[in-house]
Amino acid sequence: MKQNLLEIIDFERINTLLQGFNKTTGFVTAILDLEGNILSKSGWRQICTEFHRVNPKTSKRCKISDTELANKLAAGEKYHFYKCLNGLVDVAVPMVFKGEHIANLFTGQFFFEEPDRNFFIKQASKYGFDKKKYLMALDQVPVIPEKKVKPALDFLLNMTELIAEMSVQQIEQNELNNVLKESEEKFKLAFLTSPDSVNINRLEDGMYIDINDSFTEITGYTKEETIGRTSSEIDIWLNSEDRLRLVAGLKKSGKVKNLEAKFKLKDGRIIDGLMSAAVISINNIPHILSITRDITEFKSAEKALRVSEIKYRSFFENSMDAILLTGPDGKIYSANPAACKMFGYSKNEIIQLGREGIVDLSDSRLPILLSQRKAKGKAVGEITMLRKYKTPFQVELSSAIFINAENEPLTSMIIRDITDRKKVENEINKLNEELEQKVNDRTNELSRSQEALLNLVEDLNEKSNELEKSSQSLESKNKELETFTYSVSHDLKAPLRGIDGYSQILLKDYESKLDSEGQRFLHTIRNSALQMNQLINDLLEYSRLERQTIIPSAVQLKEVVDILVAQQSTSQNFNKISIVADIPSVEIFTDRNGLTLSLRNLIENAIKFSQKKRNPKIEIGYQDVDTKHLIFVKDNGIGFNMKFHDRIFQIFQRLQRSEDYEGTGIGLAMVTKALERLNGKVWAESKLGKETIFYIELPKINTYERNE
């Protein structure tokens, strides 16, 4: 306390007061600590400053005088007069703050009566002072009667008390400020670091003044979005009734504790909150300090616990098996209705009997079960238990140790009566013995039949070999047929080119020499040659399908369809037809050439058979169907009778005349063959004169199957 007081005294201000006192009264003053160190002074006499306190010997005498004077004050005097060793009168006034003597206020350096000049002349000679100057300084020292000194000392005493009071008040204020600052820092730290949402609102209008980081983390609202607005403006209360309950509680007692309410977050989610609030004063303005904890998970857990308890209670009460709840000492705490029925006792009777009253303690399996439960915390096995009147019966027992809410170990026992099951097991064992005998008898019979069976297997193997040879022969013939088809188709193209070429020459060079009928005949010959050429090309492509290697890859379906539609833009009737391709960005793992050939034939077919419609339209789409890719091509053309469905996919089969609709009758057969090679299939649905939809189905292949 002493050091604190000395540190906080405003000595600059005190010097001003002491100097004013010196000018008014002529009294010189000084404040010295208890060790004699000068803390403040005003108007000291020249004889002291230039002589007594300069010379080492007289200065030492000054210090001795100050110390003796201070020691006398320590005895509790109000003030003390003292003639210093250098011949002047000094007066000391103690500075006591809160009962502690921390410093002394000195005045003096005067005479009560005219001084003895010879004393000072001798002193000048003794200490080597300049006699003339020393005596001149002596003449400046005032002579003040003792009766005039005391009122001045009373004034000084009052002044020191005032200084002490001001100093104490300053210390108390500083301490109060420190406590307040520390409290504010603790509050600020708690405010900022609290895991709960903390906010301060003005009581008058509910405006947010400040929020902590947890408020932002929980609600999603930033400080910029919150401060300066009210809770109504950010619409954070789900129910206005909750807010009214808070306001009512604050008005009634100035605080609210553990108010449960629902809050709406920025992202629209609803949470449960547990709020406590109190009215506080900030700058003499009432505010609300609110702390809210997110208890959504707690509420969910509480609800789940209630549901679990209900389920457990329902299971306990309605279980067909007996259930007992026991302690480690064998005491039974509870038994369900099934247990009462099984053992033939009331619930209270079972509880009174305890575990040992219903278990056959002589059963050799009992120690094994107890050891198992002790080691693993649970046990399952069969054991003998006792009904009323000590009637034994066999049960299947499942027991487990658990810790309850009071941290006590308990054991749950689920007991199933297996008396009937044991009877059935015994009967089954007996039947098994009889069956085993029958099996032995049948085995002997089977061994006799084994030889005949082996002979039959040999015959089947011979037939299988013959069948395999026939299959190989058939495969060879198919390959020969494909080779023949390819050769014939290829060899037929040479004479066709001759027919077409000479027909063009006749039409060009001899057109003027032919009448109209002759020209028509030549056009017919050339058109037939072109149709025959197309037929041969289709046959070649059809026969080539079997020889082409399937190369599976990731095919972007939309890309394939877009290319095929673009290729049809050169068709004569393309601009008359509306083609809508709604294909998502889907990837199909298959042979690109086979898929492209199939889609091209179906799109060309749709264009051909819908071009004569008034508003021809074609739709190409995709559906994801479980483990399959489904692609469809739909047109609003002439359609066909569904009784000819299978016929249209056979080679050379047509439902319309070639004069009406050009074609070779091979396109759909190629689609069928190409999709069979891809493990897919094609089919159609049609309404005669209205529409036709062709479907392509391909299997989905996952990553593992691709690698395989």
XYZ file of C-alpha atoms in Angstrom, residues 30-642:
613
model
C 9.024 19.535 1.914
C 7.730 15.946 1.812
C 10.163 13.192 2.764
C 9.619 9.452 2.799
C 10.397 7.440 5.922
C 13.967 6.816 4.697
C 14.639 10.560 4.503
C 14.434 10.870 0.710
C 13.044 14.238 -0.466
C 9.930 13.742 -2.564
C 8.829 17.377 -2.864
C 9.959 20.799 -1.642
C 9.179 24.513 -2.026
C 10.843 27.799 -0.969
C 13.758 26.290 0.976
C 16.045 28.794 2.701
C 19.263 29.790 1.040
C 21.131 28.973 4.251
C 19.973 25.354 3.871
C 20.227 24.846 0.102
C 23.571 26.612 -0.412
C 25.314 25.827 2.882
C 23.907 23.265 5.297
C 22.764 20.651 2.745
C 25.759 21.201 0.431
C 28.547 20.673 2.881
C 28.965 16.926 3.570
C 29.301 17.352 7.319
C 26.394 19.757 7.815
C 24.315 17.796 5.284
C 24.835 14.710 7.418
C 23.606 16.709 10.432
C 20.484 17.707 8.380
C 19.735 14.100 7.631
C 20.246 13.133 11.291
C 17.840 15.883 12.295
C 15.245 14.785 9.726
C 15.488 11.191 10.895
C 15.182 12.048 14.583
C 12.199 14.267 13.818
C 10.585 11.482 11.812
C 11.194 8.974 14.601
C 9.470 11.207 17.108
C 6.462 11.472 14.752
C 6.304 7.719 14.535
C 5.314 7.666 18.221
C 1.938 9.158 17.188
C 2.394 12.916 17.682
C 0.142 15.272 15.750
C 3.159 17.404 14.831
C 6.558 18.026 16.383
C 8.865 21.055 16.793
C 12.573 20.386 16.626
C 15.722 22.511 16.633
C 18.006 20.979 14.037
C 21.717 20.405 14.673
C 22.468 23.318 12.311
C 20.559 25.778 14.564
C 17.193 26.275 12.778
C 13.692 25.241 13.909
C 11.938 22.477 11.928
C 8.388 21.161 12.245
C 7.167 17.804 10.992
C 3.572 16.722 10.248
C 2.974 12.976 9.686
C 1.192 11.863 6.520
C -1.059 9.007 7.630
C -3.258 7.255 5.046
C -5.803 4.679 6.257
C -3.868 4.303 9.519
C -0.522 3.831 7.742
C 2.321 6.350 8.255
C 3.892 6.535 4.788
C 5.692 9.954 4.689
C 6.258 13.263 6.540
C 5.454 16.824 5.610
C 8.195 19.186 6.862
C 8.134 22.943 7.360
C 10.426 25.275 9.319
C 13.865 26.754 8.579
C 12.904 29.734 10.760
C 13.482 31.000 14.356
C 10.989 31.422 17.168
C 13.183 34.378 18.413
C 16.241 36.301 17.262
C 19.094 33.842 16.590
C 22.465 33.786 18.334
C 24.723 35.188 15.570
C 27.900 34.050 17.354
C 26.693 30.422 16.952
C 26.445 30.853 13.211
C 29.744 32.833 12.969
C 31.488 29.949 14.723
C 29.687 27.486 12.420
C 30.872 29.408 9.343
C 34.451 29.187 10.537
C 34.105 25.534 11.533
C 32.758 24.327 8.185
C 34.543 26.826 5.926
C 31.466 28.763 4.792
C 31.883 32.261 3.211
C 31.160 34.251 6.382
C 29.650 37.280 4.646
C 27.345 35.285 2.401
C 26.484 32.879 5.176
C 25.419 35.701 7.514
C 23.454 37.345 4.690
C 21.615 34.058 4.225
C 21.065 33.960 7.992
C 19.455 37.397 7.900
C 16.928 36.064 5.338
C 15.640 33.443 7.776
C 12.407 34.790 9.314
C 11.639 34.975 13.015
C 8.103 33.670 13.605
C 6.588 33.452 17.092
C 5.441 30.000 18.083
C 1.837 31.155 18.469
C 1.708 32.064 14.764
C 3.242 28.795 13.706
C 0.530 26.534 15.124
C -2.367 27.861 12.928
C -0.148 27.384 9.881
C 0.619 23.847 11.041
C -3.096 23.135 11.456
C -3.575 24.269 7.886
C -0.737 22.006 6.738
C -2.228 19.143 8.731
C -5.611 19.618 7.032
C -3.854 19.806 3.683
C -1.996 16.526 4.301
C -5.255 14.871 5.308
C -6.814 16.157 2.088
C -3.878 14.808 0.099
C -4.200 11.476 1.920
C -7.945 11.303 1.252
C -7.446 12.147 -2.418
C -4.689 9.546 -2.668
C -6.791 6.852 -1.006
C -9.695 7.694 -3.279
C -7.344 7.457 -6.245
C -6.095 4.054 -5.100
C -9.622 2.835 -4.506
C -10.662 4.171 -7.885
C -7.658 2.491 -9.502
C -8.435 -0.753 -7.701
C -12.065 -0.451 -8.697
C -11.031 0.283 -12.282
C -8.693 -2.714 -12.241
C -11.420 -4.953 -10.867
C -13.851 -3.558 -13.423
C -11.310 -3.967 -16.204
C -10.549 -7.507 -15.108
C -14.264 -8.235 -14.879
C -14.815 -6.733 -18.316
C -11.931 -8.758 -19.736
C -13.287 -11.932 -18.161
C -16.743 -11.116 -19.458
C -15.357 -10.323 -22.903
C -13.335 -13.556 -22.912
C -16.362 -15.547 -21.810
C -18.492 -13.684 -24.360
C -16.108 -14.381 -27.218
C -15.114 -17.975 -26.380
C -18.433 -19.316 -25.116
C -19.576 -22.365 -27.102
C -23.119 -21.096 -26.546
C -24.707 -18.302 -28.556
C -24.366 -15.002 -26.661
C -25.962 -11.723 -27.724
C -26.645 -8.296 -26.222
C -29.811 -6.438 -27.202
C -31.058 -3.015 -26.233
C -34.037 -3.424 -23.908
C -35.953 -0.488 -25.365
C -36.355 -1.826 -28.910
C -34.614 -5.228 -28.943
C -31.850 -4.085 -31.330
C -28.741 -6.293 -31.410
C -25.694 -4.481 -29.961
C -23.200 -7.345 -30.095
C -23.018 -11.110 -30.800
C -20.280 -13.690 -30.325
C -18.809 -16.110 -32.872
C -20.976 -18.981 -31.615
C -24.090 -16.939 -32.481
C -22.829 -16.788 -36.085
C -21.842 -20.471 -36.136
C -25.207 -21.604 -34.795
C -27.604 -19.224 -36.606
C -25.649 -18.560 -39.808
C -26.087 -14.768 -39.417
C -22.906 -12.654 -39.506
C -22.297 -9.599 -37.333
C -22.909 -7.349 -40.330
C -26.302 -8.995 -40.881
C -27.289 -8.866 -37.189
C -25.950 -5.819 -35.318
C -28.242 -2.820 -35.734
C -31.286 -5.042 -36.427
C -33.879 -6.645 -34.168
C -34.735 -10.325 -33.753
C -38.036 -9.637 -35.508
C -36.230 -8.155 -38.498
C -34.019 -11.219 -38.979
C -37.034 -13.430 -38.110
C -35.101 -15.733 -35.749
C -37.981 -16.671 -33.395
C -40.070 -19.521 -34.795
C -42.944 -18.805 -32.406
C -43.694 -15.264 -31.267
C -45.153 -16.739 -28.042
C -41.642 -17.793 -26.958
C -40.368 -14.230 -27.360
C -43.335 -12.888 -25.375
C -42.556 -15.338 -22.553
C -38.976 -14.044 -22.472
C -40.100 -10.410 -22.325
C -42.660 -11.168 -19.616
C -40.063 -12.959 -17.492
C -37.585 -10.076 -17.817
C -40.240 -7.532 -16.860
C -41.251 -9.566 -13.827
C -37.866 -10.381 -12.261
C -35.191 -8.922 -14.534
C -33.978 -12.355 -15.559
C -35.149 -15.579 -17.213
C -33.579 -18.981 -16.698
C -33.723 -22.104 -18.905
C -36.412 -20.959 -21.318
C -36.915 -23.549 -24.065
C -37.764 -22.087 -27.476
C -37.488 -22.912 -31.157
C -35.372 -20.748 -33.445
C -35.263 -20.434 -37.231
C -31.740 -20.321 -38.696
C -30.618 -18.420 -41.775
C -30.689 -21.569 -43.933
C -34.253 -22.336 -42.838
C -33.437 -25.124 -40.397
C -35.245 -25.189 -37.047
C -33.352 -25.824 -33.794
C -34.311 -26.162 -30.140
C -32.621 -23.655 -27.843
C -32.271 -23.357 -24.076
C -32.084 -19.639 -23.224
C -31.158 -17.717 -20.099
C -31.275 -13.902 -20.076
C -30.839 -10.995 -17.677
C -31.230 -7.223 -17.793
C -27.847 -5.446 -17.477
C -26.818 -1.787 -17.611
C -24.352 -0.540 -20.219
C -23.533 3.169 -19.978
C -26.622 3.553 -17.775
C -28.809 2.132 -20.556
C -30.708 -1.152 -19.860
C -29.786 -4.044 -22.145
C -30.600 -7.752 -22.346
C -27.764 -10.275 -22.092
C -28.930 -13.589 -23.599
C -27.139 -16.957 -23.607
C -28.662 -19.676 -25.784
C -27.530 -23.282 -26.022
C -28.377 -25.450 -29.035
C -30.129 -28.463 -27.472
C -31.499 -29.902 -30.725
C -29.363 -33.028 -30.484
C -30.134 -33.318 -26.778
C -33.864 -33.064 -27.477
C -33.556 -35.632 -30.258
C -31.595 -37.919 -27.951
C -34.140 -37.328 -25.188
C -36.950 -38.172 -27.592
C -35.067 -41.223 -28.849
C -34.525 -42.280 -25.231
C -38.223 -41.944 -24.498
C -39.044 -43.948 -27.622
C -36.414 -46.502 -26.633
C -37.852 -46.721 -23.133
C -41.334 -47.175 -24.566
C -40.065 -49.868 -26.943
C -38.152 -51.587 -24.143
C -41.164 -51.424 -21.816
C -43.388 -52.765 -24.578
C -40.895 -55.538 -25.325
C -40.521 -56.314 -21.612
C -44.240 -56.464 -20.938
C -45.321 -58.235 -24.158
C -42.406 -60.607 -24.763
C -43.360 -64.270 -25.045
C -40.047 -65.094 -23.349
C -39.520 -64.630 -19.620
C -37.363 -61.587 -18.757
C -35.754 -60.992 -15.368
C -33.713 -58.002 -14.194
C -31.244 -59.045 -11.481
C -28.360 -57.650 -9.427
C -24.848 -59.108 -9.003
C -25.875 -60.620 -5.662
C -28.706 -62.594 -7.259
C -31.468 -60.234 -6.157
C -34.352 -59.981 -8.652
C -35.578 -56.426 -9.246
C -38.260 -57.047 -11.859
C -40.040 -59.836 -13.738
C -42.289 -59.574 -16.782
C -45.723 -61.275 -17.128
C -44.234 -64.098 -19.216
C -41.824 -64.917 -16.353
C -44.717 -65.090 -13.869
C -46.589 -67.432 -16.190
C -43.510 -69.580 -16.882
C -42.504 -70.093 -13.242
C -46.026 -70.114 -11.758
C -45.309 -67.319 -9.263
C -46.568 -63.762 -8.871
C -44.155 -60.941 -9.554
C -43.648 -60.265 -5.829
C -43.043 -63.962 -5.161
C -40.333 -64.153 -7.828
C -38.639 -61.013 -6.421
C -38.699 -62.519 -2.912
C -37.289 -65.870 -4.106
C -34.305 -64.303 -5.843
C -32.254 -65.943 -8.581
C -31.192 -68.934 -6.466
C -34.845 -69.810 -5.761
C -35.637 -70.492 -9.424
C -32.341 -71.994 -10.683
C -31.293 -75.640 -10.269
C -27.964 -75.044 -8.507
C -26.941 -78.666 -9.060
C -26.884 -78.271 -12.842
C -23.263 -78.821 -13.985
C -23.720 -76.301 -16.803
C -24.326 -73.421 -14.391
C -20.641 -72.689 -13.477
C -19.739 -72.645 -17.169
C -22.391 -70.014 -17.923
C -21.382 -67.888 -14.918
C -17.708 -68.028 -15.938
C -18.588 -67.089 -19.521
C -20.663 -64.105 -18.388
C -17.925 -62.910 -16.020
C -15.281 -63.064 -18.770
C -17.298 -61.645 -21.682
C -20.106 -59.753 -19.978
C -22.695 -62.034 -21.573
C -23.548 -65.716 -21.826
C -25.873 -67.971 -23.848
C -26.639 -71.584 -23.057
C -29.065 -74.189 -21.770
C -29.760 -74.784 -18.094
C -32.294 -76.344 -15.723
C -34.640 -74.006 -13.823
C -37.388 -74.659 -11.268
C -41.087 -73.920 -11.522
C -43.386 -73.596 -8.560
C -43.214 -76.643 -6.304
C -39.587 -77.109 -7.482
C -40.596 -78.731 -10.766
C -37.492 -78.744 -13.050
C -37.670 -77.793 -16.715
C -35.168 -77.022 -19.470
C -34.621 -73.446 -20.675
C -32.440 -71.560 -23.105
C -30.871 -68.669 -21.186
C -29.365 -65.473 -22.620
C -27.895 -63.123 -20.004
C -25.860 -59.915 -20.243
C -24.367 -57.446 -17.777
C -25.095 -53.733 -18.260
C -24.619 -50.506 -16.273
C -27.754 -48.553 -15.375
C -28.172 -44.770 -15.070
C -27.002 -44.905 -11.428
C -23.759 -46.580 -12.577
C -24.779 -49.890 -10.995
C -24.085 -53.261 -12.656
C -27.258 -55.216 -13.465
C -27.973 -58.411 -15.370
C -30.774 -58.991 -17.859
C -31.928 -62.603 -18.260
C -34.041 -63.695 -21.235
C -35.426 -67.194 -20.621
C -37.115 -69.451 -23.167
C -38.866 -72.695 -22.169
C -37.446 -75.407 -24.458
C -39.244 -78.389 -22.894
C -41.266 -79.014 -26.054
C -38.241 -78.436 -28.246
C -36.271 -81.018 -26.284
C -39.069 -83.538 -26.804
C -39.004 -82.836 -30.515
C -35.195 -83.130 -30.572
C -35.406 -86.522 -28.877
C -37.965 -87.678 -31.405
C -35.781 -86.348 -34.228
C -32.776 -88.227 -32.843
C -34.824 -91.409 -32.781
C -36.015 -90.792 -36.321
C -32.432 -90.080 -37.394
C -31.344 -93.456 -36.084
C -34.135 -95.142 -38.026
C -33.311 -93.040 -41.063
C -29.652 -93.961 -40.826
C -30.594 -97.634 -41.006
C -32.787 -96.984 -44.007
C -29.985 -95.035 -45.651
C -27.651 -97.978 -45.196
C -30.214 -100.234 -46.808
C -30.719 -97.825 -49.687
C -26.979 -97.394 -50.102
C -26.638 -101.101 -50.747
C -29.392 -100.877 -53.354
C -27.745 -97.827 -54.958
C -24.384 -99.561 -55.167
C -26.065 -102.263 -57.190
C -27.549 -99.621 -59.476
C -24.265 -97.740 -59.854
C -22.875 -100.102 -62.465
C -25.948 -99.714 -64.628
C -25.726 -95.940 -64.236
C -22.070 -95.930 -65.316
C -22.995 -97.853 -68.438
C -25.692 -95.287 -69.173
C -23.163 -92.441 -68.723
C -20.826 -94.050 -71.228
C -23.662 -94.230 -73.756
C -24.466 -90.567 -73.155
C -20.816 -89.603 -73.667
C -20.820 -91.338 -77.028
C -24.004 -89.510 -78.021
C -22.473 -86.228 -76.841
C -19.400 -86.736 -78.992
C -21.577 -87.423 -81.995
C -23.618 -84.280 -81.268
C -20.423 -82.187 -80.949
C -19.227 -83.466 -84.330
C -22.608 -82.562 -85.851
C -22.359 -79.078 -84.302
C -18.895 -78.560 -85.726
C -20.125 -79.711 -89.105
C -23.069 -77.272 -88.901
C -20.734 -74.411 -87.919
C -18.486 -75.300 -90.870
C -21.478 -75.284 -93.215
C -22.573 -71.885 -91.879
C -19.123 -70.478 -92.567
C -19.202 -71.999 -96.059
C -22.637 -70.442 -96.604
C -21.351 -67.010 -95.479
C -18.352 -67.377 -97.788
C -20.618 -68.402 -100.617
C -22.952 -65.450 -99.984
C -20.046 -63.050 -99.935
C -18.532 -64.519 -103.144
C -21.822 -64.591 -105.039
C -22.691 -61.036 -103.948
C -19.258 -59.797 -104.891
C -19.246 -61.562 -108.313
C -22.726 -60.274 -109.143
C -21.621 -56.646 -108.861
C -19.414 -56.836 -112.027
C -22.212 -57.594 -114.536
C -24.509 -55.121 -112.757
C -21.972 -52.359 -113.288
C -21.998 -53.322 -117.022
C -25.785 -53.206 -117.228
C -25.884 -49.830 -115.452
C -23.057 -48.424 -117.571
C -24.514 -49.449 -120.950
C -27.965 -48.222 -119.861
C -26.495 -44.779 -119.164
C -24.730 -44.778 -122.592
C -27.962 -45.686 -124.405
C -29.872 -42.969 -122.522
C -27.197 -40.391 -123.265
C -26.222 -41.185 -126.889
C -29.403 -42.781 -128.310
C -32.128 -41.044 -126.339
C -33.285 -39.100 -129.449
C -33.576 -42.319 -131.456
C -35.788 -44.031 -128.881
C -39.448 -43.403 -128.456
C -40.895 -42.734 -125.002
C -41.622 -46.387 -124.318
C -38.034 -47.371 -125.198
C -36.702 -44.663 -122.890
C -38.991 -45.928 -120.097
C -37.667 -49.464 -120.588
C -34.072 -48.250 -120.266
C -34.883 -46.261 -117.100
C -36.550 -49.353 -115.655
C -33.475 -51.483 -116.504
C -31.151 -48.953 -114.855
C -33.327 -48.590 -111.726
C -33.488 -52.369 -111.401
C -29.712 -52.587 -111.740
C -29.302 -49.934 -109.005
C -31.768 -51.747 -106.737
C -29.932 -55.036 -107.400
C -26.639 -53.300 -106.534
C -28.107 -52.019 -103.259
C -29.385 -55.519 -102.482
C -25.920 -56.977 -103.099
C -24.325 -54.270 -100.893
C -26.743 -55.069 -98.076
C -26.050 -58.779 -98.461
C -22.324 -58.116 -98.284
C -22.775 -56.018 -95.141
C -25.042 -58.666 -93.629
C -22.520 -61.464 -94.291
C -19.691 -59.228 -93.088
C -21.360 -58.819 -89.656
C -20.353 -62.335 -88.576
C -16.730 -61.765 -89.529
C -16.333 -58.350 -87.942
C -14.498 -58.239 -84.589
C -16.484 -56.721 -81.733
C -14.463 -53.963 -80.036
C -16.229 -52.819 -76.835
C -15.559 -49.267 -75.718
C -17.189 -46.370 -73.862
C -19.626 -44.843 -76.391
C -21.240 -41.437 -75.859
C -24.809 -42.120 -77.058
C -25.689 -38.450 -77.667
C -22.631 -38.011 -79.897
C -23.569 -41.073 -82.044
C -27.197 -39.930 -82.452
C -26.209 -36.342 -83.311
C -23.824 -37.586 -86.052
C -26.478 -39.899 -87.549
C -29.106 -37.128 -87.593
C -26.599 -34.763 -89.211
C -25.853 -37.375 -91.900
C -29.554 -37.521 -92.762
C -29.554 -33.785 -93.520
C -28.548 -34.599 -97.126
C -31.685 -36.691 -97.563
C -34.180 -35.326 -100.090
C -37.044 -35.261 -97.553
C -35.004 -34.209 -94.497
C -36.340 -30.628 -94.341
C -39.937 -31.865 -94.410
C -39.453 -34.049 -91.339
C -39.215 -32.910 -87.682
C -36.523 -34.923 -85.870
C -36.359 -34.524 -82.089
C -33.428 -36.248 -80.346
C -33.731 -36.042 -76.538
C -30.623 -37.954 -75.486
C -28.922 -37.347 -72.099
C -25.159 -37.420 -71.647
C -25.033 -41.152 -71.029
C -22.115 -43.530 -71.627
C -22.759 -47.034 -73.005
C -20.017 -49.656 -72.964
C -20.524 -51.570 -76.248
C -19.257 -51.967 -79.824
C -19.582 -48.550 -81.473
C -19.922 -49.919 -85.066
C -22.696 -52.360 -84.138
C -24.660 -49.687 -82.242
C -24.182 -47.126 -85.063
C -25.351 -49.629 -87.767
C -28.481 -50.465 -85.730
C -29.465 -46.834 -85.045
C -28.758 -45.739 -88.653
C -31.080 -48.433 -90.083
C -33.870 -47.573 -87.605
C -33.589 -43.789 -88.312
C -33.567 -44.356 -92.127
C -36.573 -46.708 -91.737
C -38.464 -44.037 -89.740
C -37.726 -41.362 -92.385
C -38.759 -43.684 -95.234
C -42.100 -44.758 -93.755
C -43.167 -41.347 -92.398
C -42.168 -39.053 -95.303
C -45.581 -39.257 -96.964
C -47.384 -38.057 -93.825
C -48.636 -34.465 -93.748
C -46.547 -33.526 -90.661
C -43.915 -36.254 -90.386
C -42.189 -36.409 -86.996
C -39.457 -38.647 -85.582
C -38.460 -38.877 -81.906
C -35.237 -40.470 -80.653
C -34.951 -41.037 -76.898
C -33.310 -42.940 -74.049
C -34.481 -44.561 -70.805
C -32.439 -45.953 -67.915
C -34.166 -49.243 -66.977
C -32.536 -51.082 -64.045
C -29.659 -53.074 -65.574
C -30.473 -52.132 -69.181
C -30.010 -49.226 -71.585
C -33.221 -48.643 -73.577
C -33.088 -46.550 -76.797
C -36.175 -45.911 -78.939
C -36.913 -44.447 -82.397
C -40.537 -43.356 -82.865
C -42.273 -42.125 -86.040
C -45.838 -41.184 -86.970
C -45.667 -43.039 -90.296
C -47.749 -45.780 -91.860
C -47.198 -48.344 -89.079
C -47.865 -52.076 -89.501
C -50.080 -54.864 -88.224
C -48.503 -56.333 -85.068
